[in-house]
Amino acid sequence: MRKIAALLLFASLSFNSFAVAFAQTPAAAASPERIDAEAYWKIRKEGTERSQAMRTLHYLADVYGPRLTGSPNFKAAADWTVKQMDAWGFQNTHLEPWDFGHPGWLNERLSAHIVSPVKDALVCEALAWTPGTNGAVTGRAYQLVLPERQTKEQLTAFLEGIRGQVRGKIVLVGRHQIVPVTFNPQNKRREDQEVRNQYDPNSPTPAPPFAAPAPSPSPAPNAAAQPTPPAILTPAQAGEQLDQFLLASGVLVRINDAGREHGQIRAFNNRTFDVSKVVPTVVMRNEDYGRISRILADGTPVELEFNIVNRNYPEGRTSYNVVGEIPGSDLKDEVVMLGGHLDSWHAATGATDNAVGCTIMLEAARILRTLGLKPRRTIRVALWSGEEQGLLGSKAYVKEHFGTFEQPKPEYAKFNGYFNVDSGTGRIRGANVFGPPETATVLRQALAPFEDLGVFGAIATTSRRTGGTDSTSFNEAGLPGIGLGQDPIEYGTHTWHTNLDTYERIVESDVRSAAIVVAAAVYHLATRDAMLPRFTKDKMPAPPPTPTPTPTPAPSPAATPR
């Protein structure tokens, strides 16, 4: 308790120091934010002494993970979250449906073994939306390496030449990938000065400008006609042709190399979402794939055994976003939102991606509700599905509720910012917000009292391109999406979309501090007199161009993550 009291005293002193320093800066002339120091102190105390974050994380990851969109696991996690928000006293809690358009899928069981020339267990993950085996199947291993830069006719001829060799086999597709030893691992914490520079509005680290592709040159009007060279297949086209070949040839199982160090596996999905178009498919850890490849290279036959139980769930075609609110008072028609994506990939329990982000947001809202603070604006928590398949849930929500700057719906004018966490377990270091510089100034001042927790500011972005995470769904519509930057810890190197993404990889102190920071920032936006500044009509950045549909075949079953 002495440590907690010291922390709270330090927080109070930090806030007072910030107020004095800010009053002496030129920016103070531009109406400094009125920070509710007492509310901030209460938020720190509740989040430090009575946090429920790890309990929430335990349920989302341990009990209900993995939470693949459309799966019964996801639905169970969503139902539990609604009940928990009800227990905390949230209002208008509900599941909001949207059309996923694909059946749900779940891997229920997977065992893999090498049975000859040695006996050992193998480490694999099933590729989502692929079929299971018909019970335990045993077959010889065959390594298939596609020639590069082939036309359709050339690839057809190559595959026909090996059809008899692959029938009834278990096929390793591709060479064994050499994964070098990492001699200079990434730092788990970012240096404070580096973060200060990034979130310094006078010298932020700029994003590279978007360069539109150059138009294809047109032939000279009087140029002599040249013979058209045979079309080389794209990797996606070659992959589709290979899928058809493996299926037609009676291959028992397809194996892909994970190609990552220390047993990490990233298993995404068959992008057709149609289990009838592919054979049972797994991603095998690089170490096992390499072992089998080397034995085959010796000329020694290898026999493998697989038992894969996968199941489709037609009801998963309807997916859900999870919503709950703390009602506002005099400005209750205006809304401040916070959230993250509840869905995950299926290779682990989805703790760092993104049960922890959902946990932080639920805990932040719980703190505000428990303290009985009275926000003027309504605070709305939204946890998304379909993020891993392309921000689908948040895009559907924004389209349904807000529209766009060019075609707004009535709720558009009442929206006052969406906070998003989706970069793992690391503490929050700053914020990026879509809007004019004044928008970032508001957030920078709201976050300034938390420099002792490693938070160093906010910067504005003008990009309306989606990608990366759900805050950009709001940016695309011209609304202030707020992406919260974090320390990397092991996110990009170990846990992001891998079979290592579990509860054990969470840093509890970071989760607690993040929930405190978010709760305070959300409360500030929900109580200040004015809404966040927005671009005026003449300064609103143009929306990104609508992609032109390209009639190319679906790629082979190895999906690109969000």
Coordinates of C-alpha atoms in Angstrom, one line a residue:
M1 CA 0.0 0.0 0.0
R2 CA 2.9 2.4 0.7
K3 CA 4.1 1.8 -2.9
I4 CA 0.6 2.5 -4.3
A5 CA 0.4 5.7 -2.2
A6 CA 3.8 6.8 -3.4
L7 CA 2.7 6.1 -7.0
L8 CA -0.4 8.2 -6.6
L9 CA 1.5 11.0 -4.9
F10 CA 4.0 10.9 -7.8
A11 CA 1.2 11.1 -10.3
S12 CA -0.3 14.1 -8.5
L13 CA 3.1 15.9 -8.5
S14 CA 3.6 14.9 -12.2
F15 CA 0.3 16.5 -13.1
N16 CA 1.0 19.7 -11.2
S17 CA 4.4 19.9 -12.8
F18 CA 2.8 19.4 -16.2
A19 CA 0.3 22.2 -15.6
V20 CA 3.0 24.7 -14.5
A21 CA 5.2 23.8 -17.5
F22 CA 2.3 24.0 -20.0
A23 CA 1.2 27.4 -18.7
Q24 CA 4.7 28.7 -19.6
T25 CA 4.6 27.4 -23.2
P26 CA 3.4 29.4 -26.2
A27 CA 0.8 26.8 -27.0
A28 CA -0.9 27.7 -23.7
A29 CA -2.4 30.7 -25.4
A30 CA -4.5 28.3 -27.5
S31 CA -7.0 27.4 -24.8
P32 CA -5.3 24.7 -22.7
E33 CA -7.3 21.6 -21.9
R34 CA -8.9 21.6 -18.4
I35 CA -7.8 18.3 -17.0
D36 CA -9.9 16.8 -14.1
A37 CA -7.0 16.0 -11.8
E38 CA -9.2 14.5 -9.2
A39 CA -10.9 12.1 -11.7
Y40 CA -7.4 11.1 -13.1
W41 CA -6.3 10.4 -9.5
K42 CA -9.3 8.2 -8.9
I43 CA -8.7 6.3 -12.2
R44 CA -5.1 5.6 -11.2
K45 CA -6.1 4.4 -7.8
E46 CA -8.9 2.0 -9.1
G47 CA -6.8 0.7 -11.9
T48 CA -3.8 0.1 -9.6
E49 CA -5.5 -1.4 -6.5
R50 CA -8.5 -3.2 -7.9
S51 CA -7.7 -4.2 -11.4
Q52 CA -9.8 -7.0 -13.0
A53 CA -7.8 -7.0 -16.2
M54 CA -6.1 -10.3 -15.8
R55 CA -9.3 -12.1 -14.9
T56 CA -10.9 -10.7 -18.1
L57 CA -7.9 -11.7 -20.1
H58 CA -8.0 -15.2 -18.7
Y59 CA -11.6 -15.7 -19.8
L60 CA -11.0 -14.3 -23.3
A61 CA -7.8 -16.2 -24.0
D62 CA -7.7 -19.3 -21.8
V63 CA -11.4 -20.2 -21.7
Y64 CA -12.7 -19.0 -25.1
G65 CA -9.6 -18.8 -27.2
P66 CA -8.9 -19.2 -30.0
R67 CA -11.6 -16.9 -31.4
L68 CA -11.6 -17.4 -35.2
T69 CA -14.3 -15.3 -36.9
G70 CA -17.5 -17.4 -37.4
S71 CA -16.4 -20.1 -35.0
P72 CA -18.4 -21.3 -31.9
N73 CA -15.4 -20.1 -29.8
F74 CA -15.8 -16.6 -31.0
K75 CA -19.6 -16.6 -30.3
A76 CA -19.0 -18.0 -26.8
A77 CA -16.4 -15.2 -26.1
A78 CA -18.9 -12.6 -27.4
D79 CA -21.7 -13.9 -25.2
W80 CA -19.5 -14.0 -22.1
T81 CA -18.4 -10.4 -22.8
V82 CA -22.0 -9.2 -23.0
K83 CA -22.8 -10.9 -19.7
Q84 CA -19.7 -9.4 -18.0
M85 CA -20.6 -5.9 -19.2
D86 CA -24.1 -6.4 -17.8
A87 CA -22.6 -7.4 -14.5
W88 CA -20.5 -4.2 -14.4
G89 CA -23.5 -2.1 -15.0
F90 CA -23.1 -1.2 -18.6
Q91 CA -26.2 -0.4 -20.6
N92 CA -27.4 -1.3 -24.2
T93 CA -25.2 -4.3 -24.2
H94 CA -25.8 -6.5 -27.3
L95 CA -24.3 -8.4 -30.2
E96 CA -24.6 -6.5 -33.4
P97 CA -24.7 -8.9 -36.4
W98 CA -23.1 -8.4 -39.8
D99 CA -22.7 -10.6 -42.8
F100 CA -19.4 -12.5 -42.9
G101 CA -20.6 -14.5 -45.9
H102 CA -18.5 -17.6 -45.1
P103 CA -19.2 -20.6 -42.8
G104 CA -17.5 -20.8 -39.5
W105 CA -14.6 -23.2 -39.1
L106 CA -12.9 -25.0 -36.2
N107 CA -10.0 -27.4 -35.8
E108 CA -11.0 -29.8 -33.2
R109 CA -8.1 -32.3 -33.2
L110 CA -4.8 -32.7 -35.0
S111 CA -2.0 -35.3 -34.5
A112 CA 1.0 -35.7 -36.7
H113 CA 3.8 -38.3 -36.5
I114 CA 6.7 -39.5 -38.5
V115 CA 6.5 -43.3 -38.4
S116 CA 9.4 -44.3 -40.6
P117 CA 12.4 -44.4 -40.7
V118 CA 12.0 -43.2 -37.0
K119 CA 9.1 -42.6 -34.8
D120 CA 8.4 -39.1 -33.4
A121 CA 5.7 -36.5 -33.0
L122 CA 5.5 -33.5 -35.4
V123 CA 4.4 -30.0 -34.6
C124 CA 1.8 -28.6 -37.0
E125 CA -1.2 -26.3 -37.1
A126 CA -4.2 -26.8 -39.5
L127 CA -4.8 -24.2 -42.2
A128 CA -8.2 -22.6 -41.5
W129 CA -11.1 -23.5 -43.8
T130 CA -9.5 -26.7 -45.0
P131 CA -11.0 -30.2 -44.6
G132 CA -9.9 -32.8 -42.1
T133 CA -8.7 -36.3 -43.0
N134 CA -10.9 -39.3 -43.1
G135 CA -9.7 -40.6 -39.8
A136 CA -6.0 -41.4 -39.3
V137 CA -4.2 -41.6 -42.7
T138 CA -0.7 -42.9 -43.4
G139 CA 1.4 -42.2 -46.5
R140 CA 4.8 -41.7 -48.0
A141 CA 6.2 -38.2 -48.0
Y142 CA 6.8 -36.5 -51.3
Q143 CA 8.5 -33.1 -51.7
L144 CA 7.1 -31.0 -54.5
V145 CA 9.0 -27.9 -55.6
L146 CA 7.3 -25.9 -58.4
P147 CA 9.4 -24.5 -61.2
E148 CA 9.5 -20.7 -61.2
R149 CA 8.1 -18.4 -63.9
Q150 CA 5.9 -20.9 -65.7
T151 CA 3.1 -20.4 -68.2
K152 CA -0.2 -22.2 -67.6
E153 CA 0.7 -24.8 -70.2
Q154 CA 4.2 -25.3 -68.8
L155 CA 2.9 -25.8 -65.3
T156 CA 0.3 -28.2 -66.6
A157 CA 2.9 -30.3 -68.3
F158 CA 5.1 -30.3 -65.2
L159 CA 2.3 -31.4 -62.9
E160 CA 1.0 -34.1 -65.3
G161 CA 4.5 -35.5 -65.3
I162 CA 4.4 -36.1 -61.5
R163 CA 0.7 -37.0 -61.1
G164 CA 1.5 -40.7 -60.6
Q165 CA 4.2 -39.9 -58.0
V166 CA 1.9 -37.9 -55.7
R167 CA -1.2 -40.0 -55.8
G168 CA -1.9 -41.3 -52.2
K169 CA 1.1 -39.4 -50.8
I170 CA 1.5 -36.7 -48.2
V171 CA 3.1 -33.8 -50.1
L172 CA 5.5 -31.2 -48.7
V173 CA 5.0 -28.2 -50.9
G174 CA 8.2 -26.1 -51.4
R175 CA 11.8 -26.3 -50.4
H176 CA 12.8 -26.2 -46.8
Q177 CA 13.3 -22.5 -45.8
I178 CA 16.6 -21.7 -44.2
V179 CA 15.9 -19.5 -41.1
P180 CA 19.1 -17.8 -40.0
V181 CA 20.0 -17.4 -36.3
T182 CA 19.0 -13.9 -35.0
F183 CA 22.2 -12.3 -33.6
N184 CA 20.7 -8.9 -33.0
P185 CA 17.2 -9.3 -31.5
Q186 CA 14.8 -6.4 -31.4
N187 CA 14.6 -4.4 -28.2
K188 CA 11.4 -5.2 -26.2
R189 CA 11.1 -1.7 -24.9
R190 CA 11.5 1.5 -27.0
E191 CA 13.9 4.2 -25.8
D192 CA 12.1 7.1 -24.3
Q193 CA 13.8 9.7 -26.5
E194 CA 12.9 7.7 -29.7
V195 CA 9.3 7.8 -28.6
R196 CA 9.5 11.5 -27.7
N197 CA 10.7 12.2 -31.2
Q198 CA 8.0 10.1 -32.8
Y199 CA 5.2 12.0 -31.0
D200 CA 6.8 15.4 -31.2
P201 CA 4.4 17.5 -33.4
N202 CA 7.3 19.6 -34.6
S203 CA 9.4 16.7 -35.8
P204 CA 7.3 13.5 -36.0
T205 CA 8.6 10.5 -37.8
P206 CA 6.8 10.9 -41.1
A207 CA 5.1 8.0 -43.0
P208 CA 6.4 7.5 -46.5
P209 CA 4.2 9.3 -49.0
F210 CA 2.0 7.2 -51.1
A211 CA 3.2 6.9 -54.7
A212 CA 0.6 6.0 -57.3
P213 CA 1.8 3.4 -59.7
A214 CA 3.0 4.8 -63.0
P215 CA 0.6 4.2 -65.9
S216 CA 1.7 1.5 -68.4
P217 CA 3.3 3.0 -71.5
S218 CA 1.1 2.9 -74.6
P219 CA 2.7 1.5 -77.8
A220 CA 3.6 4.0 -80.5
P221 CA 0.6 4.4 -82.8
N222 CA 2.5 3.2 -85.9
A223 CA 4.6 0.5 -84.2
A224 CA 4.7 -2.8 -85.9
A225 CA 2.7 -5.5 -84.2
Q226 CA 4.8 -7.6 -81.9
P227 CA 3.9 -11.2 -80.9
T228 CA 2.5 -11.4 -77.4
P229 CA 4.7 -13.4 -75.1
P230 CA 3.1 -16.3 -73.2
A231 CA 1.6 -15.1 -69.9
I232 CA 3.6 -16.1 -66.9
L233 CA 1.4 -17.2 -64.0
T234 CA 1.3 -15.1 -60.9
P235 CA 2.0 -16.9 -57.6
A236 CA -1.7 -16.8 -56.9
Q237 CA -2.6 -18.4 -60.3
A238 CA 0.1 -21.0 -59.9
G239 CA -1.2 -21.7 -56.4
E240 CA -4.8 -22.2 -57.6
Q241 CA -3.6 -24.6 -60.3
L242 CA -1.6 -26.6 -57.8
D243 CA -4.6 -26.8 -55.4
Q244 CA -6.7 -28.3 -58.2
F245 CA -3.9 -30.7 -59.1
L246 CA -3.4 -32.0 -55.5
L247 CA -7.1 -32.5 -55.1
A248 CA -7.6 -34.3 -58.4
S249 CA -4.5 -36.5 -57.7
G250 CA -5.8 -37.9 -54.5
V251 CA -3.1 -36.4 -52.2
L252 CA -3.8 -37.2 -48.6
V253 CA -2.4 -34.1 -46.9
R254 CA -0.5 -31.0 -47.9
I255 CA 2.3 -29.7 -45.7
N256 CA 3.6 -26.1 -45.8
D257 CA 6.8 -24.9 -44.2
A258 CA 6.2 -22.4 -41.4
G259 CA 9.6 -20.9 -42.2
R260 CA 10.1 -19.3 -38.7
E261 CA 12.5 -19.7 -35.9
H262 CA 12.1 -21.6 -32.6
G263 CA 9.0 -23.6 -33.6
Q264 CA 6.9 -20.6 -34.4
I265 CA 4.0 -21.3 -36.8
R266 CA 1.7 -18.9 -38.5
A267 CA -1.3 -20.7 -40.0
F268 CA -3.8 -18.5 -41.8
N269 CA -6.5 -19.7 -44.1
N270 CA -7.6 -21.1 -47.5
R271 CA -8.7 -17.8 -49.1
T272 CA -11.5 -19.4 -51.0
F273 CA -13.1 -20.3 -47.6
D274 CA -14.3 -23.5 -49.4
V275 CA -13.1 -26.7 -48.0
S276 CA -14.1 -28.6 -51.1
K277 CA -11.4 -26.9 -53.2
V278 CA -8.4 -28.0 -51.2
V279 CA -6.9 -31.1 -49.6
P280 CA -6.3 -31.3 -45.8
T281 CA -3.5 -28.8 -45.2
V282 CA -1.2 -28.1 -42.3
V283 CA 1.6 -25.7 -41.6
M284 CA 4.6 -27.5 -40.0
R285 CA 7.2 -26.0 -37.8
N286 CA 10.4 -25.2 -39.8
E287 CA 12.5 -27.6 -37.7
D288 CA 10.3 -30.7 -38.5
Y289 CA 9.9 -29.7 -42.2
G290 CA 13.6 -29.4 -42.5
R291 CA 14.3 -32.8 -40.9
I292 CA 11.9 -34.6 -43.3
S293 CA 13.4 -32.7 -46.3
R294 CA 16.9 -33.7 -45.4
I295 CA 15.9 -37.4 -44.9
L296 CA 14.2 -37.4 -48.3
A297 CA 17.3 -35.8 -49.8
D298 CA 19.3 -38.8 -48.7
G299 CA 17.0 -41.1 -50.7
T300 CA 15.4 -42.6 -47.6
P301 CA 11.7 -43.0 -47.8
V302 CA 9.7 -41.2 -45.1
E303 CA 6.3 -42.4 -43.9
L304 CA 4.0 -39.9 -42.1
E305 CA 0.7 -40.3 -40.2
F306 CA -2.0 -37.6 -39.8
N307 CA -5.3 -37.4 -38.0
I308 CA -7.1 -34.0 -38.6
V309 CA -10.6 -33.2 -37.4
N310 CA -11.9 -29.9 -38.8
R311 CA -15.5 -28.8 -38.8
N312 CA -17.6 -26.2 -40.7
Y313 CA -20.3 -24.2 -38.9
P314 CA -22.8 -22.7 -41.4
E315 CA -24.3 -20.4 -38.8
G316 CA -20.9 -18.6 -38.8
R317 CA -22.0 -16.8 -41.9
T318 CA -23.4 -14.2 -39.5
S319 CA -20.8 -12.7 -37.3
Y320 CA -21.1 -10.2 -34.5
N321 CA -19.6 -7.1 -33.0
V322 CA -19.9 -6.8 -29.2
V323 CA -21.3 -3.4 -28.0
G324 CA -21.9 -1.9 -24.5
E325 CA -22.3 1.6 -23.2
I326 CA -22.0 4.0 -20.2
P327 CA -24.7 6.6 -20.9
G328 CA -23.8 10.2 -21.0
S329 CA -25.7 13.1 -19.4
D330 CA -26.3 16.5 -21.1
L331 CA -24.4 15.4 -24.3
K332 CA -25.5 11.8 -24.3
D333 CA -26.3 11.9 -28.1
E334 CA -22.6 12.3 -28.7
V335 CA -20.4 9.3 -28.4
V336 CA -16.8 8.5 -27.5
M337 CA -15.8 4.9 -28.5
L338 CA -13.0 2.6 -27.5
G339 CA -12.4 -1.0 -28.6
G340 CA -10.3 -3.6 -30.3
H341 CA -10.8 -6.8 -32.2
L342 CA -12.1 -9.8 -30.4
D343 CA -11.4 -12.3 -33.1
S344 CA -8.1 -14.1 -33.4
W345 CA -6.2 -16.6 -35.5
H346 CA -6.5 -20.2 -34.4
A347 CA -2.9 -21.4 -33.8
A348 CA -3.0 -20.2 -30.2
T349 CA -5.4 -18.5 -27.8
G350 CA -5.0 -15.0 -29.2
A351 CA -3.8 -13.4 -26.0
T352 CA -1.6 -10.6 -27.5
D353 CA -3.7 -10.4 -30.7
N354 CA -6.0 -9.2 -29.5
A355 CA -7.5 -10.4 -26.2
V356 CA -5.2 -8.0 -24.4
G357 CA -6.5 -5.0 -26.4
C358 CA -10.1 -6.0 -25.6
T359 CA -9.1 -6.5 -22.0
I360 CA -7.6 -3.0 -21.8
M361 CA -10.7 -1.4 -23.2
L362 CA -13.1 -3.4 -21.1
E363 CA -11.0 -2.6 -18.0
A364 CA -10.9 1.1 -18.9
A365 CA -14.6 1.3 -19.2
R366 CA -15.1 -0.8 -16.0
I367 CA -12.9 1.7 -14.1
L368 CA -15.1 4.6 -15.2
R369 CA -18.3 2.7 -14.4
T370 CA -17.1 1.5 -11.0
L371 CA -16.0 5.0 -10.0
G372 CA -19.4 6.4 -10.8
L373 CA -17.9 9.2 -12.9
K374 CA -20.5 11.0 -14.9
P375 CA -19.4 11.5 -18.5
R376 CA -21.3 14.1 -20.4
R377 CA -21.1 12.1 -23.6
T378 CA -22.0 8.4 -24.0
I379 CA -19.0 6.1 -23.8
R380 CA -19.3 3.1 -26.1
V381 CA -17.2 -0.1 -26.1
A382 CA -17.1 -2.0 -29.3
L383 CA -15.2 -5.3 -29.8
W384 CA -14.9 -6.4 -33.5
S385 CA -14.9 -9.6 -35.4
G386 CA -13.5 -10.2 -38.8
E387 CA -10.5 -7.9 -38.2
E388 CA -8.1 -10.7 -39.2
Q389 CA -9.9 -11.2 -42.5
G390 CA -9.6 -7.5 -43.4
L391 CA -11.2 -5.2 -40.7
L392 CA -14.6 -6.5 -41.8
G393 CA -16.5 -6.1 -38.5
S394 CA -15.4 -2.5 -37.9
K395 CA -15.9 -1.5 -41.6
A396 CA -19.5 -2.9 -41.4
Y397 CA -20.2 -1.0 -38.2
V398 CA -18.9 2.3 -39.5
K399 CA -20.8 1.9 -42.7
E400 CA -24.0 1.1 -40.8
H401 CA -23.8 3.8 -38.1
F402 CA -21.8 6.7 -39.5
G403 CA -21.4 6.5 -43.3
T404 CA -18.6 8.6 -44.6
F405 CA -17.7 12.3 -44.8
E406 CA -19.0 12.3 -48.4
Q407 CA -22.2 10.4 -47.5
P408 CA -22.8 10.9 -43.8
K409 CA -25.5 9.3 -41.7
P410 CA -27.1 11.2 -38.8
E411 CA -24.7 9.7 -36.2
Y412 CA -21.7 11.0 -38.1
A413 CA -22.0 14.5 -36.7
K414 CA -22.2 13.1 -33.1
F415 CA -19.1 11.0 -33.2
N416 CA -16.2 12.2 -31.0
G417 CA -13.3 9.7 -31.5
Y418 CA -12.5 6.0 -31.3
F419 CA -9.6 4.7 -29.3
N420 CA -8.0 1.4 -30.5
V421 CA -5.4 -1.0 -29.0
D422 CA -4.0 -3.8 -31.2
S423 CA -0.2 -4.1 -30.8
G424 CA 0.2 -6.7 -28.1
T425 CA 1.0 -6.5 -24.4
G426 CA 3.3 -3.4 -24.4
R427 CA 2.6 -0.3 -22.5
I428 CA 1.0 2.6 -24.4
R429 CA 3.6 5.2 -25.6
G430 CA 1.5 7.7 -27.6
A431 CA -1.4 8.2 -30.0
N432 CA -1.9 8.8 -33.7
V433 CA -5.2 10.4 -34.6
F434 CA -6.9 11.3 -37.9
G435 CA -7.6 15.0 -38.0
P436 CA -6.0 18.4 -38.1
P437 CA -3.1 19.3 -35.8
E438 CA -5.5 20.7 -33.2
T439 CA -7.0 17.2 -32.7
A440 CA -3.6 15.9 -31.7
T441 CA -3.1 18.8 -29.4
V442 CA -6.2 17.9 -27.4
L443 CA -5.0 14.3 -27.0
R444 CA -1.5 15.4 -26.2
Q445 CA -2.6 17.5 -23.3
A446 CA -5.1 14.8 -22.1
L447 CA -2.2 12.2 -22.1
A448 CA 0.5 14.5 -20.7
P449 CA -0.1 13.6 -17.0
F450 CA 0.9 10.0 -17.8
E451 CA 4.5 10.7 -18.8
D452 CA 5.6 8.7 -15.7
L453 CA 3.9 5.7 -17.3
G454 CA 5.9 6.2 -20.6
V455 CA 3.3 8.1 -22.6
F456 CA 4.9 10.9 -24.7
G457 CA 2.3 12.6 -26.8
A458 CA 0.1 12.4 -29.9
I459 CA 0.4 13.3 -33.5
A460 CA -2.1 13.8 -36.3
T461 CA -2.4 11.8 -39.5
T462 CA -4.2 12.8 -42.7
S463 CA -4.3 9.3 -44.2
R464 CA -7.7 7.8 -45.0
R465 CA -6.3 4.5 -46.1
T466 CA -7.3 1.4 -44.2
G467 CA -4.9 -1.3 -43.0
G468 CA -3.3 -2.6 -39.9
T469 CA -6.1 -2.2 -37.5
D470 CA -9.7 -1.1 -36.8
S471 CA -9.0 2.6 -36.1
T472 CA -8.3 3.0 -39.8
S473 CA -11.9 2.0 -40.6
F474 CA -12.9 5.2 -38.9
N475 CA -10.1 7.2 -40.6
E476 CA -11.3 6.0 -44.0
A477 CA -14.7 7.5 -43.2
G478 CA -13.1 10.8 -42.3
L479 CA -13.7 10.2 -38.6
P480 CA -11.1 10.6 -35.8
G481 CA -9.7 7.1 -35.3
I482 CA -7.1 7.0 -32.5
G483 CA -4.5 4.3 -32.8
L484 CA -2.5 3.8 -29.6
G485 CA 1.2 3.0 -30.1
Q486 CA 2.9 0.5 -27.7
D487 CA 6.2 -1.0 -26.8
P488 CA 6.9 -4.1 -29.1
I489 CA 7.8 -6.6 -26.3
E490 CA 7.7 -9.8 -28.3
Y491 CA 4.8 -9.0 -30.6
G492 CA 6.3 -8.8 -34.1
T493 CA 9.1 -11.3 -33.3
H494 CA 7.3 -14.1 -31.4
T495 CA 3.5 -13.8 -30.8
W496 CA 1.8 -11.9 -33.7
H497 CA -0.4 -14.6 -35.4
T498 CA 1.8 -17.5 -34.1
N499 CA 1.2 -20.6 -32.0
L500 CA 3.0 -18.8 -29.1
D501 CA 0.3 -16.2 -28.6
T502 CA -0.8 -17.2 -25.1
Y503 CA -1.7 -15.7 -21.7
E504 CA 1.9 -16.4 -20.6
R505 CA 3.2 -13.7 -22.9
I506 CA 1.3 -10.9 -21.2
V507 CA 3.0 -8.2 -19.1
E508 CA 0.5 -7.5 -16.3
S509 CA 1.9 -4.1 -15.3
D510 CA 1.7 -2.9 -18.9
V511 CA -2.0 -4.0 -19.1
R512 CA -2.8 -2.1 -15.9
S513 CA -1.1 1.1 -16.9
A514 CA -2.6 1.0 -20.4
A515 CA -6.2 0.7 -19.0
I516 CA -5.5 3.7 -16.7
V517 CA -4.3 5.8 -19.6
V518 CA -7.2 4.8 -21.8
A519 CA -9.8 5.4 -19.1
A520 CA -8.5 8.9 -18.4
A521 CA -8.2 9.9 -22.1
V522 CA -11.7 8.6 -22.9
Y523 CA -13.2 10.3 -19.8
H524 CA -11.5 13.6 -20.9
L525 CA -13.1 13.5 -24.4
A526 CA -16.4 12.5 -22.9
T527 CA -16.5 15.5 -20.5
R528 CA -14.8 18.4 -22.3
D529 CA -17.1 21.2 -23.6
A530 CA -16.3 20.8 -27.3
M531 CA -16.0 17.8 -29.6
L532 CA -12.7 16.9 -31.1
P533 CA -11.7 19.3 -33.9
R534 CA -12.3 17.9 -37.4
F535 CA -11.2 18.8 -40.9
T536 CA -13.3 21.5 -42.5
K537 CA -14.9 20.6 -45.8
D538 CA -12.2 22.3 -47.9
K539 CA -9.4 20.6 -46.0
M540 CA -10.8 17.0 -45.6
P541 CA -8.3 14.7 -47.3
A542 CA -9.7 12.8 -50.3
P543 CA -10.8 9.2 -49.7
P544 CA -8.5 6.5 -51.1
P545 CA -9.4 5.4 -54.6
T546 CA -11.7 2.5 -54.9
P547 CA -9.7 -0.6 -56.0
T548 CA -10.4 -1.8 -59.5
P549 CA -11.5 -5.5 -59.3
T550 CA -9.1 -7.7 -61.0
P551 CA -10.5 -11.0 -62.4
T552 CA -7.6 -13.2 -61.1
P553 CA -8.1 -16.6 -59.6
A554 CA -8.1 -17.1 -55.8
P555 CA -4.6 -17.8 -54.4
S556 CA -3.4 -21.0 -52.9
P557 CA -4.3 -21.6 -49.3
A558 CA -1.8 -19.3 -47.6
A559 CA -3.6 -16.1 -46.7
T560 CA -2.0 -12.8 -46.1
P561 CA -2.7 -11.4 -42.6
R562 CA -4.5 -8.2 -42.2

